[in-house]
C-alpha positions as a Python dict, from the first residue, in 0.01 Angstrom:
ca = {
    (1, 'M'): (0, 0, 0),
    (2, 'S'): (167, -194, 280),
    (3, 'Q'): (474, -283, 73),
    (4, 'T'): (548, -266, -296),
    (5, 'L'): (538, -584, -497),
    (6, 'L'): (900, -524, -589),
    (7, 'S'): (991, -585, -225),
    (8, 'R'): (843, -937, -224),
    (9, 'T'): (1060, -1244, -247),
    (10, 'G'): (870, -1364, -552),
    (11, 'T'): (826, -1713, -404),
    (12, 'A'): (471, -1839, -362),
    (13, 'V'): (377, -1954, -14),
    (14, 'C'): (32, -2067, -131),
    (15, 'E'): (-84, -2175, -477),
    (16, 'V'): (-425, -2286, -600),
    (17, 'R'): (-457, -2462, -935),
    (18, 'G'): (-783, -2545, -1111),
    (19, 'L'): (-984, -2552, -788),
    (20, 'R'): (-1341, -2676, -823),
    (21, 'K'): (-1627, -2722, -580),
    (22, 'A'): (-1995, -2804, -620),
    (23, 'Y'): (-2284, -2827, -375),
    (24, 'A'): (-2593, -3034, -463),
    (25, 'G'): (-2492, -3034, -827),
    (26, 'T'): (-2435, -2658, -846),
    (27, 'E'): (-2076, -2566, -931),
    (28, 'V'): (-1959, -2288, -699),
    (29, 'L'): (-1590, -2280, -799),
    (30, 'K'): (-1517, -2338, -1165),
    (31, 'G'): (-1143, -2386, -1191),
    (32, 'V'): (-978, -2115, -982),
    (33, 'D'): (-607, -2036, -1009),
    (34, 'F'): (-410, -1795, -794),
    (35, 'S'): (-85, -1763, -603),
    (36, 'L'): (0, -1577, -285),
    (37, 'R'): (357, -1465, -236),
    (38, 'H'): (543, -1425, 90),
    (39, 'G'): (440, -1096, 249),
    (40, 'E'): (169, -1026, -9),
    (41, 'V'): (-176, -891, 79),
    (42, 'K'): (-437, -1007, -170),
    (43, 'A'): (-789, -860, -151),
    (44, 'V'): (-1070, -1062, -306),
    (45, 'L'): (-1375, -865, -420),
    (46, 'G'): (-1699, -967, -582),
    (47, 'P'): (-2073, -996, -528),
    (48, 'S'): (-2223, -1221, -263),
    (49, 'G'): (-2260, -1579, -378),
    (50, 'S'): (-1971, -1565, -625),
    (51, 'G'): (-1764, -1828, -439),
    (52, 'K'): (-1521, -1613, -241),
    (53, 'S'): (-1588, -1765, 101),
    (54, 'T'): (-1587, -2117, -43),
    (55, 'L'): (-1241, -2048, -184),
    (56, 'L'): (-1110, -1953, 160),
    (57, 'R'): (-1267, -2256, 327),
    (58, 'L'): (-1102, -2485, 75),
    (59, 'A'): (-767, -2308, 109),
    (60, 'A'): (-789, -2349, 488),
    (61, 'L'): (-866, -2721, 442),
    (62, 'L'): (-1201, -2685, 616),
    (63, 'E'): (-1371, -2853, 320),
    (64, 'H'): (-1254, -3090, 47),
    (65, 'A'): (-1225, -2967, -311),
    (66, 'D'): (-1389, -3161, -592),
    (67, 'G'): (-1097, -3092, -824),
    (68, 'G'): (-770, -2904, -857),
    (69, 'E'): (-499, -2871, -597),
    (70, 'I'): (-379, -2651, -312),
    (71, 'L'): (-7, -2617, -243),
    (72, 'L'): (165, -2466, 58),
    (73, 'N'): (536, -2404, 11),
    (74, 'G'): (520, -2644, -282),
    (75, 'E'): (358, -2930, -87),
    (76, 'R'): (18, -3054, -203),
    (77, 'M'): (-235, -3014, 76),
    (78, 'G'): (-546, -3204, 179),
    (79, 'V'): (-488, -3524, -18),
    (80, 'D'): (-255, -3821, -20),
    (81, 'G'): (-31, -3933, -305),
    (82, 'R'): (-328, -4083, -488),
    (83, 'G'): (-539, -3771, -456),
    (84, 'R'): (-764, -3912, -183),
    (85, 'P'): (-876, -3681, 102),
    (86, 'L'): (-658, -3706, 411),
    (87, 'P'): (-805, -3814, 746),
    (88, 'E'): (-889, -3537, 992),
    (89, 'S'): (-581, -3609, 1206),
    (90, 'R'): (-348, -3527, 916),
    (91, 'L'): (-560, -3236, 797),
    (92, 'A'): (-529, -3081, 1143),
    (93, 'L'): (-150, -3085, 1112),
    (94, 'Q'): (-161, -2933, 763),
    (95, 'R'): (-392, -2654, 880),
    (96, 'R'): (-146, -2521, 1136),
    (97, 'P'): (34, -2280, 899),
    (98, 'M'): (-301, -2134, 788),
    (99, 'G'): (-481, -1892, 1020),
    (100, 'M'): (-849, -1820, 955),
    (101, 'V'): (-1059, -1527, 1074),
    (102, 'F'): (-1431, -1566, 1007),
    (103, 'Q'): (-1722, -1325, 968),
    (104, 'S'): (-1863, -1444, 1300),
    (105, 'F'): (-1614, -1434, 1581),
    (106, 'N'): (-1657, -1798, 1695),
    (107, 'L'): (-1535, -1727, 2047),
    (108, 'F'): (-1623, -1964, 2330),
    (109, 'P'): (-1872, -1770, 2546),
    (110, 'H'): (-1771, -1949, 2869),
    (111, 'L'): (-1403, -1853, 2831),
    (112, 'N'): (-1257, -1511, 2895),
    (113, 'T'): (-1046, -1330, 2638),
    (114, 'I'): (-706, -1470, 2729),
    (115, 'D'): (-835, -1826, 2763),
    (116, 'N'): (-998, -1803, 2419),
    (117, 'V'): (-665, -1692, 2274),
    (118, 'M'): (-466, -1959, 2461),
    (119, 'L'): (-695, -2249, 2376),
    (120, 'A'): (-540, -2361, 2047),
    (121, 'L'): (-189, -2332, 2186),
    (122, 'R'): (-283, -2560, 2474),
    (123, 'R'): (-492, -2814, 2282),
    (124, 'V'): (-332, -2821, 1939),
    (125, 'K'): (34, -2752, 2015),
    (126, 'G'): (41, -2878, 2373),
    (127, 'T'): (211, -2559, 2490),
    (128, 'A'): (264, -2530, 2864),
    (129, 'R'): (11, -2299, 3028),
    (130, 'S'): (271, -2045, 3144),
    (131, 'E'): (424, -2018, 2796),
    (132, 'A'): (83, -2010, 2627),
    (133, 'R'): (-24, -1729, 2857),
    (134, 'E'): (289, -1529, 2774),
    (135, 'I'): (229, -1568, 2400),
    (136, 'A'): (-140, -1481, 2437),
    (137, 'E'): (-57, -1169, 2638),
    (138, 'A'): (178, -1054, 2362),
    (139, 'M'): (-84, -1108, 2091),
    (140, 'L'): (-352, -927, 2290),
    (141, 'E'): (-115, -635, 2324),
    (142, 'R'): (-59, -658, 1948),
    (143, 'V'): (-432, -607, 1884),
    (144, 'G'): (-477, -348, 2159),
    (145, 'L'): (-676, -557, 2409),
    (146, 'T'): (-444, -606, 2705),
    (147, 'E'): (-687, -434, 2940),
    (148, 'R'): (-972, -663, 2830),
    (149, 'R'): (-787, -993, 2875),
    (150, 'F'): (-1019, -1112, 3155),
    (151, 'A'): (-1344, -1000, 2991),
    (152, 'F'): (-1587, -1254, 2851),
    (153, 'P'): (-1716, -1229, 2490),
    (154, 'S'): (-2054, -1097, 2609),
    (155, 'E'): (-1870, -805, 2771),
    (156, 'L'): (-1690, -707, 2450),
    (157, 'S'): (-1803, -506, 2150),
    (158, 'G'): (-1815, -674, 1811),
    (159, 'G'): (-1492, -501, 1710),
    (160, 'Q'): (-1318, -619, 2025),
    (161, 'Q'): (-1441, -976, 1970),
    (162, 'Q'): (-1304, -975, 1617),
    (163, 'R'): (-969, -849, 1744),
    (164, 'V'): (-967, -1137, 1993),
    (165, 'A'): (-1030, -1372, 1700),
    (166, 'I'): (-732, -1220, 1516),
    (167, 'A'): (-512, -1263, 1825),
    (168, 'R'): (-629, -1625, 1850),
    (169, 'A'): (-512, -1684, 1493),
    (170, 'L'): (-182, -1503, 1549),
    (171, 'V'): (-73, -1709, 1850),
    (172, 'M'): (-32, -2010, 1619),
    (173, 'S'): (236, -1822, 1420),
    (174, 'P'): (62, -1878, 1085),
    (175, 'Q'): (245, -1841, 757),
    (176, 'V'): (-76, -1717, 595),
    (177, 'L'): (-379, -1540, 743),
    (178, 'L'): (-712, -1581, 565),
    (179, 'F'): (-989, -1330, 640),
    (180, 'D'): (-1350, -1399, 540),
    (181, 'E'): (-1538, -1067, 548),
    (182, 'P'): (-1393, -984, 893),
    (183, 'T'): (-1590, -658, 928),
    (184, 'S'): (-1925, -756, 774),
    (185, 'A'): (-2087, -836, 1111),
    (186, 'L'): (-1975, -508, 1269),
    (187, 'D'): (-2150, -177, 1316),
    (188, 'P'): (-1988, 90, 1098),
    (189, 'E'): (-1823, 267, 1391),
    (190, 'L'): (-1641, -55, 1490),
    (191, 'V'): (-1505, -143, 1147),
    (192, 'R'): (-1212, 97, 1169),
    (193, 'E'): (-1054, -63, 1476),
    (194, 'V'): (-1042, -404, 1307),
    (195, 'L'): (-910, -263, 980),
    (196, 'A'): (-638, -78, 1173),
    (197, 'V'): (-512, -408, 1316),
    (198, 'M'): (-516, -565, 970),
    (199, 'E'): (-328, -270, 821),
    (200, 'S'): (-67, -304, 1095),
    (201, 'L'): (-25, -674, 1018),
    (202, 'A'): (15, -594, 648),
    (203, 'A'): (277, -333, 727),
    (204, 'D'): (468, -593, 929),
    (205, 'G'): (480, -827, 629),
    (206, 'M'): (210, -1079, 717),
    (207, 'T'): (96, -1283, 417),
    (208, 'M'): (-280, -1226, 393),
    (209, 'M'): (-573, -1307, 172),
    (210, 'V'): (-878, -1097, 253),
    (211, 'V'): (-1230, -1145, 121),
    (212, 'T'): (-1385, -806, 181),
    (213, 'H'): (-1634, -541, 76),
    (214, 'E'): (-1412, -271, 228),
    (215, 'L'): (-1296, -109, -95),
    (216, 'G'): (-1077, 144, 85),
    (217, 'F'): (-877, -135, 247),
    (218, 'A'): (-847, -317, -84),
    (219, 'R'): (-728, -6, -265),
    (220, 'H'): (-483, 131, -11),
    (221, 'V'): (-352, -174, 177),
    (222, 'A'): (-363, -468, -65),
    (223, 'D'): (-82, -541, -308),
    (224, 'T'): (-309, -721, -551),
    (225, 'V'): (-685, -728, -600),
    (226, 'A'): (-872, -1027, -744),
    (227, 'V'): (-1228, -982, -867),
    (228, 'F'): (-1452, -1286, -834),
    (229, 'H'): (-1753, -1349, -1055),
    (230, 'E'): (-1965, -1664, -1086),
    (231, 'G'): (-1705, -1899, -941),
    (232, 'R'): (-1401, -1763, -1125),
    (233, 'I'): (-1140, -1494, -1083),
    (234, 'L'): (-1251, -1253, -1353),
    (235, 'E'): (-943, -1031, -1335),
    (236, 'E'): (-653, -963, -1102),
    (237, 'G'): (-395, -688, -1074),
    (238, 'P'): (-256, -397, -873),
    (239, 'P'): (-526, -197, -690),
    (240, 'E'): (-487, 118, -898),
    (241, 'Q'): (-530, -75, -1221),
    (242, 'I'): (-840, -258, -1095),
    (243, 'F'): (-1000, 54, -949),
    (244, 'T'): (-914, 305, -1218),
    (245, 'D'): (-895, 101, -1538),
    (246, 'P'): (-1057, -242, -1497),
    (247, 'A'): (-1036, -469, -1798),
    (248, 'E'): (-1384, -616, -1758),
    (249, 'D'): (-1723, -446, -1776),
    (250, 'V'): (-1845, -673, -1496),
    (251, 'T'): (-1573, -536, -1267),
    (252, 'R'): (-1660, -181, -1361),
    (253, 'R'): (-2028, -234, -1282),
    (254, 'F'): (-1949, -408, -953),
    (255, 'L'): (-1725, -123, -837),
    (256, 'L'): (-1985, 139, -931),
    (257, 'Q'): (-2250, -45, -731),
    (258, 'A'): (-2020, -103, -435),
    (259, 'L'): (-1900, 255, -399),
}
């Protein structure tokens, strides 16, 4: 485990209350509640189609919720005082503290590594090119890709591309990093290099919520594990409790199938 829960501040950086979302009349999230404390690593497990990725997209303000609320440092996100969705210009400002790493790497193929990493700094924050380059260089060193800073995405392995995507998120100095199955598109031999970066971030105290099928990461790196089932968090607790003595039969069956 990256840090013990006793070492956390106890204050929630992100809270979700009664979150709901439906597509074409089908309810995908059915009133989800959770909190994420400063420095906590929360792993979210569950079968495909259970709503995990939708939860992250809503938390990152990439989609509007149909009900419930999302709070960051106590401030309600995504809506105005009357509960109406905010315009995109204000949503963009609210997204800044939330970094998102997707299954697909979403790199711009016509930009080399360092320009991909610098892009948000230049366009979103208006950082001067020299300063943006310095920050990007530091983040590429952080993920072990200094020597590949001038390579284009087509010249990188899947694992290297995902590490570029992590560096791109890190340059914005996020308070929270959200990972949506960051290793699912990778060949097995490339998974380890991405997980190693994520473990290092956890050890450094980064607040992270990780949707993953990597049970080893969830068990040994996460502070808490939440099990998703049919649009709800079925149970949540310390990794050892979830993996060795789950409270729900559904969790037990899922873990047996996933191992």
